[in-house]
Amino acid sequence: MAKADKPLESYFPNVVSKVKGFAIYMLDKDGVILTWNPGCELMKGYKAEEVIGQNYSMLFPSFLRDKHLPEKEIAIAKEKGRYETENWRRPKSGELFWAFVVLTKITDDSGKFVGYVKITQDQSEKKKLHDQLQSKIEDFKRMNADLNNFAYTASHDLKAPINNIEGLSLLLKSELENKVSDDGISKIVELMHQSALKFKVVITDMARAAQEESEHYTYQSFKDVVDDIKLLLSNDIKTAQAVFHEDYAEAPFVRYPTKHIRSILQNLITNAIKYKSPKRKPEISIKTSLTEGYTLLEVADNGMGIEEEDKKRIFSMYQRVDNDTVVEGTGVGLGLVAKLVEGNHGKIEVESKVGEGSKFKIFLR
C-alpha cells in the first residue's frame, strides 16, 4: 500500500465517523478500504474489521465485478477527480440494493494524489417508487394504445354495415317515392337515412381521434396552417360570410405535430362558424404569443357563447351543449382538441359570455 506523508485518515473529517445515514469510507490509491464509518456498517452489514484492508470491489455484485466496474470507477475518479453513478451494490446479506455513489479523488496540501473517499446512499425506496411509476406509465400507454386500436378497428368494422344501411335507405326511399302516398312512412324512411348519416359521422370521428393520437414534432407556420384550413372550409366561410382577423407577429411558428395543430385549429374555426350568432356575421380572431414557457394560441369569435355551467364539460369527448339553435354535430370536436393539447403537455381554457361570443386559449408546449 502506498504511504502518504501523513495518515490518509487525517483528510477525513472527524464528524464523518458519527454519520449513520450515509456509508462513507476512504480508499488508498489502489482501492483498498482504510476507514469504515457507522453508516457503512448499517448499510452494508460488514463490521470495520471485516473490510479494512480489503479491496472495495468486494462490495460489488459479481456481475459488475465481471464488467470491471470497480477498476473503471477508480480510473475515472483518478482522471477527472470525481465519479458518480446509480447502480446495484451487494451488502453482507447478499440482497442487492440500489445505491447512489460518489467516488472523489483526494490530494494532499501540495496537490499530491493520496487516495479516494467513497460516499454511498441507499436509494432502494426511490428506485422502487420509480420502477412502480414507470410500470404504471407503461401500463397506461398500453391501455391507451389498446383503446385507440379498438376505436379505430371498431370504426373500420362498422363502416361497411352503416354504408349498407345508408344505401338501402336511399333505395327504399326511391322505391317508395312514387308508390306510397303516406307521408308518415316517407318521414320514417327519411329519418332512417339521416340517422345512418349521423352514425357515419360518429364512426369517422372515432377513427380520426384514434389516428391522431401520436405524431412527430415539426415546425409549423400558423399562417400557413390557417390558410390551408380556410381553403378547405371555403364554402362554409363564404356561406356564413365569416370575417377573419389574424395576428401572428409575436409567435409566427410553433414546434408541434402537423396533424395535431391542423386538427386543433380546424375544429375551433369550424365551431366558430357552426355556432355563429343568428344576429350578426361571424368574426373570428386568431392571435399567437409567447407566455410562461408556452406558445399561446387564442381563437375568439362573436358567436352564441357558452353557459357557465357548460364550460367544463365541452372538453369531454362526445359531449354537446344544448342551445336554442339546432346545430348538427357529434360532440367530438372540442373533446378532440382538449385530448390533443393535453396529450402534448399543454392546457386549454375558455372565456365566454352568452350572446357575445367565446375565446379559446390554447397553451401549446
Tab-separated table of N, CA and C in Angstrom, residues 41-170:
chain	number	residue	atom	x	y	z
A	41	GLU	N	-21.511	0.238	8.203
A	41	GLU	CA	-21.918	-0.998	8.876
A	41	GLU	C	-23.427	-1.201	8.793
A	42	LEU	N	-24.200	-0.110	8.977
A	42	LEU	CA	-25.655	-0.203	8.905
A	42	LEU	C	-26.134	-0.559	7.496
A	43	MET	N	-25.526	0.060	6.490
A	43	MET	CA	-25.975	-0.122	5.112
A	43	MET	C	-25.474	-1.422	4.502
A	44	LYS	N	-24.224	-1.747	4.778
A	44	LYS	CA	-23.594	-2.873	4.083
A	44	LYS	C	-23.483	-4.142	4.932
A	45	GLY	N	-23.664	-4.008	6.252
A	45	GLY	CA	-23.706	-5.184	7.109
A	45	GLY	C	-22.361	-5.695	7.586
A	46	TYR	N	-21.277	-5.144	7.084
A	46	TYR	CA	-19.931	-5.581	7.494
A	46	TYR	C	-19.425	-4.733	8.661
A	47	LYS	N	-18.723	-5.361	9.588
A	47	LYS	CA	-18.024	-4.615	10.635
A	47	LYS	C	-16.690	-4.130	10.071
A	48	ALA	N	-16.126	-3.109	10.705
A	48	ALA	CA	-14.889	-2.495	10.202
A	48	ALA	C	-13.774	-3.519	10.028
A	49	GLU	N	-13.628	-4.429	11.015
A	49	GLU	CA	-12.521	-5.394	10.940
A	49	GLU	C	-12.682	-6.394	9.792
A	50	GLU	N	-13.897	-6.502	9.241
A	50	GLU	CA	-14.128	-7.445	8.139
A	50	GLU	C	-13.736	-6.856	6.785
A	51	VAL	N	-13.663	-5.535	6.694
A	51	VAL	CA	-13.438	-4.919	5.385
A	51	VAL	C	-12.147	-4.112	5.287
A	52	ILE	N	-11.709	-3.512	6.372
A	52	ILE	CA	-10.492	-2.693	6.301
A	52	ILE	C	-9.314	-3.570	5.873
A	53	GLY	N	-8.616	-3.106	4.848
A	53	GLY	CA	-7.522	-3.870	4.275
A	53	GLY	C	-7.934	-4.680	3.055
A	54	GLN	N	-9.259	-4.745	2.788
A	54	GLN	CA	-9.772	-5.457	1.615
A	54	GLN	C	-10.011	-4.466	0.470
A	55	ASN	N	-9.942	-4.965	-0.758
A	55	ASN	CA	-10.259	-4.100	-1.898
A	55	ASN	C	-11.764	-3.844	-1.945
A	56	TYR	N	-12.136	-2.629	-2.264
A	56	TYR	CA	-13.556	-2.258	-2.207
A	56	TYR	C	-14.403	-2.976	-3.251
A	57	SER	N	-13.781	-3.692	-4.170
A	57	SER	CA	-14.530	-4.461	-5.169
A	57	SER	C	-15.379	-5.547	-4.515
A	58	MET	N	-15.046	-5.924	-3.259
A	58	MET	CA	-15.829	-6.937	-2.552
A	58	MET	C	-17.271	-6.478	-2.313
A	59	LEU	N	-17.505	-5.165	-2.393
A	59	LEU	CA	-18.832	-4.606	-2.137
A	59	LEU	C	-19.700	-4.569	-3.392
A	60	PHE	N	-19.165	-5.005	-4.519
A	60	PHE	CA	-19.901	-5.012	-5.782
A	60	PHE	C	-20.489	-6.399	-6.043
A	61	PRO	N	-21.669	-6.478	-6.649
A	61	PRO	CA	-22.180	-7.784	-7.064
A	61	PRO	C	-21.286	-8.365	-8.156
A	62	SER	N	-21.288	-9.679	-8.279
A	62	SER	CA	-20.363	-10.356	-9.198
A	62	SER	C	-20.528	-9.913	-10.645
A	63	PHE	N	-21.779	-9.631	-11.065
A	63	PHE	CA	-21.976	-9.260	-12.474
A	63	PHE	C	-21.350	-7.901	-12.798
A	64	LEU	N	-21.181	-7.038	-11.782
A	64	LEU	CA	-20.493	-5.763	-12.004
A	64	LEU	C	-18.977	-5.925	-11.903
A	65	ARG	N	-18.546	-6.834	-11.039
A	65	ARG	CA	-17.104	-7.120	-10.983
A	65	ARG	C	-16.639	-7.739	-12.300
A	66	ASP	N	-17.487	-8.602	-12.885
A	66	ASP	CA	-17.139	-9.231	-14.168
A	66	ASP	C	-16.976	-8.192	-15.277
A	67	LYS	N	-17.663	-7.058	-15.114
A	67	LYS	CA	-17.548	-5.968	-16.097
A	67	LYS	C	-16.431	-4.986	-15.723
A	68	HIS	N	-15.693	-5.312	-14.662
A	68	HIS	CA	-14.567	-4.495	-14.190
A	68	HIS	C	-15.004	-3.084	-13.790
A	69	LEU	N	-16.232	-2.971	-13.242
A	69	LEU	CA	-16.718	-1.653	-12.835
A	69	LEU	C	-15.886	-1.029	-11.712
A	70	PRO	N	-15.438	-1.791	-10.691
A	70	PRO	CA	-14.611	-1.156	-9.644
A	70	PRO	C	-13.365	-0.481	-10.220
A	71	GLU	N	-12.680	-1.175	-11.134
A	71	GLU	CA	-11.475	-0.606	-11.745
A	71	GLU	C	-11.805	0.627	-12.592
A	72	LYS	N	-12.956	0.569	-13.287
A	72	LYS	CA	-13.357	1.705	-14.131
A	72	LYS	C	-13.684	2.921	-13.278
A	73	GLU	N	-14.369	2.710	-12.146
A	73	GLU	CA	-14.678	3.818	-11.236
A	73	GLU	C	-13.395	4.505	-10.766
A	74	ILE	N	-12.448	3.687	-10.323
A	74	ILE	CA	-11.167	4.214	-9.837
A	74	ILE	C	-10.461	5.020	-10.928
A	75	ALA	N	-10.429	4.477	-12.139
A	75	ALA	CA	-9.727	5.135	-13.248
A	75	ALA	C	-10.361	6.477	-13.589
A	76	ILE	N	-11.706	6.519	-13.625
A	76	ILE	CA	-12.404	7.771	-13.963
A	76	ILE	C	-12.204	8.812	-12.866
A	77	ALA	N	-12.340	8.385	-11.603
A	77	ALA	CA	-12.157	9.324	-10.487
A	77	ALA	C	-10.738	9.875	-10.458
A	78	LYS	N	-9.759	9.038	-10.776
A	78	LYS	CA	-8.366	9.491	-10.778
A	78	LYS	C	-8.137	10.512	-11.884
A	79	GLU	N	-8.748	10.256	-13.057
A	79	GLU	CA	-8.534	11.143	-14.205
A	79	GLU	C	-9.321	12.445	-14.079
A	80	LYS	N	-10.578	12.351	-13.652
A	80	LYS	CA	-11.462	13.521	-13.652
A	80	LYS	C	-11.686	14.118	-12.269
A	81	GLY	N	-11.219	13.434	-11.235
A	81	GLY	CA	-11.362	13.957	-9.883
A	81	GLY	C	-12.620	13.502	-9.178
A	82	ARG	N	-13.569	12.943	-9.947
A	82	ARG	CA	-14.854	12.562	-9.342
A	82	ARG	C	-15.578	11.580	-10.258
A	83	TYR	N	-16.277	10.645	-9.639
A	83	TYR	CA	-17.114	9.715	-10.398
A	83	TYR	C	-18.398	9.503	-9.608
A	84	GLU	N	-19.540	9.587	-10.275
A	84	GLU	CA	-20.796	9.309	-9.584
A	84	GLU	C	-21.729	8.519	-10.490
A	85	THR	N	-22.556	7.695	-9.857
A	85	THR	CA	-23.476	6.855	-10.622
A	85	THR	C	-24.561	6.327	-9.696
A	86	GLU	N	-25.564	5.688	-10.285
A	86	GLU	CA	-26.555	4.910	-9.541
A	86	GLU	C	-26.467	3.490	-10.057
A	87	ASN	N	-26.384	2.537	-9.144
A	87	ASN	CA	-26.217	1.152	-9.564
A	87	ASN	C	-26.472	0.222	-8.378
A	88	TRP	N	-26.389	-1.077	-8.665
A	88	TRP	CA	-26.591	-2.077	-7.617
A	88	TRP	C	-25.330	-2.245	-6.764
A	89	ARG	N	-25.541	-2.482	-5.472
A	89	ARG	CA	-24.446	-2.800	-4.571
A	89	ARG	C	-24.831	-4.030	-3.741
A	90	ARG	N	-23.798	-4.750	-3.262
A	90	ARG	CA	-24.039	-6.002	-2.538
A	90	ARG	C	-23.623	-5.870	-1.073
A	91	PRO	N	-24.580	-5.930	-0.128
A	91	PRO	CA	-24.222	-5.933	1.298
A	91	PRO	C	-23.842	-7.354	1.735
A	92	LYS	N	-23.524	-7.515	2.982
A	92	LYS	CA	-23.111	-8.823	3.505
A	92	LYS	C	-24.223	-9.861	3.370
A	93	SER	N	-25.479	-9.404	3.501
A	93	SER	CA	-26.614	-10.329	3.407
A	93	SER	C	-26.765	-10.929	2.012
A	94	GLY	N	-26.168	-10.275	1.014
A	94	GLY	CA	-26.268	-10.755	-0.362
A	94	GLY	C	-27.464	-10.207	-1.114
A	95	GLU	N	-28.392	-9.540	-0.396
A	95	GLU	CA	-29.576	-8.971	-1.040
A	95	GLU	C	-29.220	-7.598	-1.619
A	96	LEU	N	-29.204	-7.508	-2.934
A	96	LEU	CA	-28.752	-6.281	-3.596
A	96	LEU	C	-29.628	-5.088	-3.237
A	97	PHE	N	-29.026	-3.910	-3.180
A	97	PHE	CA	-29.787	-2.673	-3.010
A	97	PHE	C	-29.298	-1.648	-4.030
A	98	TRP	N	-30.201	-0.713	-4.371
A	98	TRP	CA	-29.902	0.321	-5.359
A	98	TRP	C	-29.251	1.499	-4.643
A	99	ALA	N	-28.114	1.952	-5.150
A	99	ALA	CA	-27.345	2.980	-4.438
A	99	ALA	C	-26.927	4.120	-5.356
A	100	PHE	N	-26.882	5.306	-4.762
A	100	PHE	CA	-26.258	6.463	-5.402
A	100	PHE	C	-24.865	6.573	-4.798
A	101	VAL	N	-23.837	6.542	-5.643
A	101	VAL	CA	-22.460	6.534	-5.135
A	101	VAL	C	-21.641	7.666	-5.749
A	102	VAL	N	-20.755	8.216	-4.937
A	102	VAL	CA	-19.820	9.246	-5.389
A	102	VAL	C	-18.420	8.844	-4.935
A	103	LEU	N	-17.498	8.797	-5.871
A	103	LEU	CA	-16.099	8.481	-5.567
A	103	LEU	C	-15.269	9.714	-5.908
A	104	THR	N	-14.596	10.282	-4.911
A	104	THR	CA	-13.857	11.533	-5.095
A	104	THR	C	-12.366	11.326	-4.829
A	105	LYS	N	-11.564	11.866	-5.716
A	105	LYS	CA	-10.102	11.797	-5.580
A	105	LYS	C	-9.641	12.766	-4.483
A	106	ILE	N	-8.660	12.333	-3.667
A	106	ILE	CA	-8.125	13.179	-2.591
A	106	ILE	C	-6.658	13.498	-2.876
A	107	THR	N	-6.302	14.754	-2.681
A	107	THR	CA	-4.893	15.174	-2.794
A	107	THR	C	-4.472	15.834	-1.484
A	108	ASP	N	-3.157	15.818	-1.224
A	108	ASP	CA	-2.673	16.467	-0.003
A	108	ASP	C	-2.487	17.962	-0.247
A	109	ASP	N	-1.925	18.652	0.746
A	109	ASP	CA	-1.787	20.106	0.657
A	109	ASP	C	-0.909	20.548	-0.507
A	110	SER	N	-0.021	19.663	-0.945
A	110	SER	CA	0.868	20.022	-2.063
A	110	SER	C	0.289	19.613	-3.415
A	111	GLY	N	-0.912	19.007	-3.383
A	111	GLY	CA	-1.539	18.580	-4.630
A	111	GLY	C	-1.215	17.157	-5.018
A	112	LYS	N	-0.517	16.443	-4.155
A	112	LYS	CA	-0.145	15.058	-4.442
A	112	LYS	C	-1.343	14.132	-4.217
A	113	PHE	N	-1.582	13.246	-5.165
A	113	PHE	CA	-2.689	12.289	-5.099
A	113	PHE	C	-2.423	11.265	-3.993
A	114	VAL	N	-3.404	11.121	-3.062
A	114	VAL	CA	-3.183	10.207	-1.934
A	114	VAL	C	-4.240	9.110	-1.807
A	115	GLY	N	-5.399	9.246	-2.452
A	115	GLY	CA	-6.427	8.206	-2.344
A	115	GLY	C	-7.803	8.717	-2.733
A	116	TYR	N	-8.841	8.071	-2.171
A	116	TYR	CA	-10.221	8.402	-2.541
A	116	TYR	C	-11.119	8.365	-1.308
A	117	VAL	N	-12.235	9.088	-1.397
A	117	VAL	CA	-13.309	8.939	-0.422
A	117	VAL	C	-14.554	8.488	-1.189
A	118	LYS	N	-15.254	7.516	-0.624
A	118	LYS	CA	-16.441	6.950	-1.278
A	118	LYS	C	-17.657	7.224	-0.408
A	119	ILE	N	-18.705	7.788	-1.006
A	119	ILE	CA	-19.957	8.057	-0.299
A	119	ILE	C	-21.066	7.278	-1.000
A	120	THR	N	-21.840	6.526	-0.221
A	120	THR	CA	-22.929	5.714	-0.773
A	120	THR	C	-24.223	6.032	-0.036
A	121	GLN	N	-25.291	6.234	-0.814
A	121	GLN	CA	-26.614	6.455	-0.225
A	121	GLN	C	-27.564	5.383	-0.747
A	122	ASP	N	-28.280	4.741	0.159
A	122	ASP	CA	-29.250	3.713	-0.225
A	122	ASP	C	-30.455	4.387	-0.887
A	123	GLN	N	-30.676	4.059	-2.154
A	123	GLN	CA	-31.777	4.645	-2.917
A	123	GLN	C	-32.832	3.590	-3.270
A	124	SER	N	-32.886	2.512	-2.495
A	124	SER	CA	-33.782	1.397	-2.821
A	124	SER	C	-35.244	1.823	-2.899
A	125	GLU	N	-35.703	2.630	-1.920
A	125	GLU	CA	-37.103	3.063	-1.922
A	125	GLU	C	-37.395	3.955	-3.119
A	126	LYS	N	-36.460	4.862	-3.400
A	126	LYS	CA	-36.615	5.741	-4.555
A	126	LYS	C	-36.674	4.927	-5.841
A	127	LYS	N	-35.783	3.934	-5.948
A	127	LYS	CA	-35.751	3.064	-7.124
A	127	LYS	C	-37.055	2.289	-7.254
A	128	LYS	N	-37.547	1.778	-6.128
A	128	LYS	CA	-38.791	1.011	-6.127
A	128	LYS	C	-39.957	1.869	-6.614
A	129	LEU	N	-40.059	3.094	-6.069
A	129	LEU	CA	-41.134	4.000	-6.471
A	129	LEU	C	-41.004	4.386	-7.937
A	130	HIS	N	-39.754	4.641	-8.367
A	130	HIS	CA	-39.506	4.997	-9.767
A	130	HIS	C	-39.927	3.865	-10.692
A	131	ASP	N	-39.546	2.633	-10.340
A	131	ASP	CA	-39.893	1.479	-11.173
A	131	ASP	C	-41.399	1.256	-11.200
A	132	GLN	N	-42.057	1.456	-10.039
A	132	GLN	CA	-43.513	1.308	-9.990
A	132	GLN	C	-44.192	2.351	-10.869
A	133	LEU	N	-43.674	3.599	-10.799
A	133	LEU	CA	-44.227	4.671	-11.623
A	133	LEU	C	-44.039	4.370	-13.103
A	134	GLN	N	-42.825	3.925	-13.468
A	134	GLN	CA	-42.558	3.590	-14.867
A	134	GLN	C	-43.451	2.457	-15.337
A	135	SER	N	-43.668	1.481	-14.456
A	135	SER	CA	-44.543	0.358	-14.798
A	135	SER	C	-45.967	0.836	-15.044
A	136	LYS	N	-46.446	1.760	-14.181
A	136	LYS	CA	-47.794	2.310	-14.358
A	136	LYS	C	-47.889	3.103	-15.655
A	137	ILE	N	-46.841	3.889	-15.940
A	137	ILE	CA	-46.832	4.676	-17.179
A	137	ILE	C	-46.911	3.756	-18.387
A	138	GLU	N	-46.113	2.675	-18.361
A	138	GLU	CA	-46.136	1.717	-19.473
A	138	GLU	C	-47.495	1.044	-19.582
A	139	ASP	N	-48.105	0.727	-18.425
A	139	ASP	CA	-49.445	0.126	-18.440
A	139	ASP	C	-50.454	1.071	-19.074
A	140	PHE	N	-50.392	2.365	-18.685
A	140	PHE	CA	-51.317	3.347	-19.240
A	140	PHE	C	-51.089	3.538	-20.738
A	141	LYS	N	-49.813	3.511	-21.144
A	141	LYS	CA	-49.513	3.634	-22.571
A	141	LYS	C	-50.113	2.475	-23.351
A	142	ARG	N	-49.957	1.257	-22.804
A	142	ARG	CA	-50.522	0.080	-23.470
A	142	ARG	C	-52.044	0.153	-23.516
A	143	MET	N	-52.642	0.570	-22.384
A	143	MET	CA	-54.102	0.688	-22.341
A	143	MET	C	-54.596	1.724	-23.334
A	144	ASN	N	-53.873	2.858	-23.413
A	144	ASN	CA	-54.258	3.917	-24.344
A	144	ASN	C	-54.131	3.446	-25.784
A	145	ALA	N	-53.030	2.722	-26.063
A	145	ALA	CA	-52.836	2.187	-27.413
A	145	ALA	C	-53.921	1.170	-27.747
A	146	ASP	N	-54.250	0.307	-26.773
A	146	ASP	CA	-55.305	-0.687	-26.988
A	146	ASP	C	-56.645	-0.009	-27.241
A	147	LEU	N	-56.912	1.059	-26.466
A	147	LEU	CA	-58.172	1.785	-26.628
A	147	LEU	C	-58.255	2.435	-28.002
A	148	ASN	N	-57.148	3.053	-28.428
A	148	ASN	CA	-57.131	3.677	-29.752
A	148	ASN	C	-57.261	2.640	-30.859
A	149	ASN	N	-56.578	1.497	-30.678
A	149	ASN	CA	-56.696	0.425	-31.671
A	149	ASN	C	-58.122	-0.104	-31.746
A	150	PHE	N	-58.749	-0.236	-30.556
A	150	PHE	CA	-60.135	-0.700	-30.539
A	150	PHE	C	-61.047	0.293	-31.250
A	151	ALA	N	-60.868	1.594	-30.930
A	151	ALA	CA	-61.710	2.623	-31.553
A	151	ALA	C	-61.545	2.624	-33.068
A	152	TYR	N	-60.291	2.519	-33.510
A	152	TYR	CA	-60.035	2.528	-34.956
A	152	TYR	C	-60.597	1.271	-35.616
A	153	THR	N	-60.361	0.100	-34.991
A	153	THR	CA	-60.848	-1.160	-35.565
A	153	THR	C	-62.370	-1.200	-35.580
A	154	ALA	N	-62.976	-0.771	-34.460
A	154	ALA	CA	-64.436	-0.780	-34.381
A	154	ALA	C	-65.044	0.143	-35.426
A	155	SER	N	-64.463	1.340	-35.566
A	155	SER	CA	-64.995	2.284	-36.556
A	155	SER	C	-64.836	1.740	-37.969
A	156	HIS	N	-63.707	1.067	-38.206
A	156	HIS	CA	-63.465	0.481	-39.533
A	156	HIS	C	-64.467	-0.639	-39.817
A	157	ASP	N	-64.706	-1.500	-38.816
A	157	ASP	CA	-65.620	-2.631	-38.996
A	157	ASP	C	-67.070	-2.183	-39.144
A	158	LEU	N	-67.401	-1.025	-38.574
A	158	LEU	CA	-68.781	-0.537	-38.641
A	158	LEU	C	-69.086	0.212	-39.932
A	159	LYS	N	-68.035	0.596	-40.656
A	159	LYS	CA	-68.257	1.381	-41.877
A	159	LYS	C	-69.091	0.633	-42.902
A	160	ALA	N	-68.758	-0.647	-43.142
A	160	ALA	CA	-69.455	-1.420	-44.178
A	160	ALA	C	-70.946	-1.561	-43.885
A	161	PRO	N	-71.340	-2.019	-42.670
A	161	PRO	CA	-72.785	-2.148	-42.422
A	161	PRO	C	-73.530	-0.818	-42.448
A	162	ILE	N	-72.899	0.257	-41.945
A	162	ILE	CA	-73.614	1.535	-41.954
A	162	ILE	C	-73.739	2.081	-43.374
A	163	ASN	N	-72.734	1.804	-44.213
A	163	ASN	CA	-72.851	2.180	-45.629
A	163	ASN	C	-73.983	1.411	-46.296
A	164	ASN	N	-74.135	0.127	-45.912
A	164	ASN	CA	-75.233	-0.678	-46.457
A	164	ASN	C	-76.582	-0.121	-46.030
A	165	ILE	N	-76.680	0.257	-44.737
A	165	ILE	CA	-77.939	0.825	-44.235
A	165	ILE	C	-78.265	2.124	-44.963
A	166	GLU	N	-77.234	2.962	-45.147
A	166	GLU	CA	-77.441	4.226	-45.871
A	166	GLU	C	-77.916	3.955	-47.295
A	167	GLY	N	-77.244	3.007	-47.962
A	167	GLY	CA	-77.617	2.680	-49.339
A	167	GLY	C	-79.005	2.093	-49.439
A	168	LEU	N	-79.349	1.192	-48.508
A	168	LEU	CA	-80.677	0.572	-48.521
A	168	LEU	C	-81.774	1.592	-48.228
A	169	SER	N	-81.471	2.548	-47.326
A	169	SER	CA	-82.478	3.571	-47.021
A	169	SER	C	-82.731	4.463	-48.229
A	170	LEU	N	-81.666	4.771	-48.975
A	170	LEU	CA	-81.835	5.561	-50.205
A	170	LEU	C	-82.619	4.777	-51.248
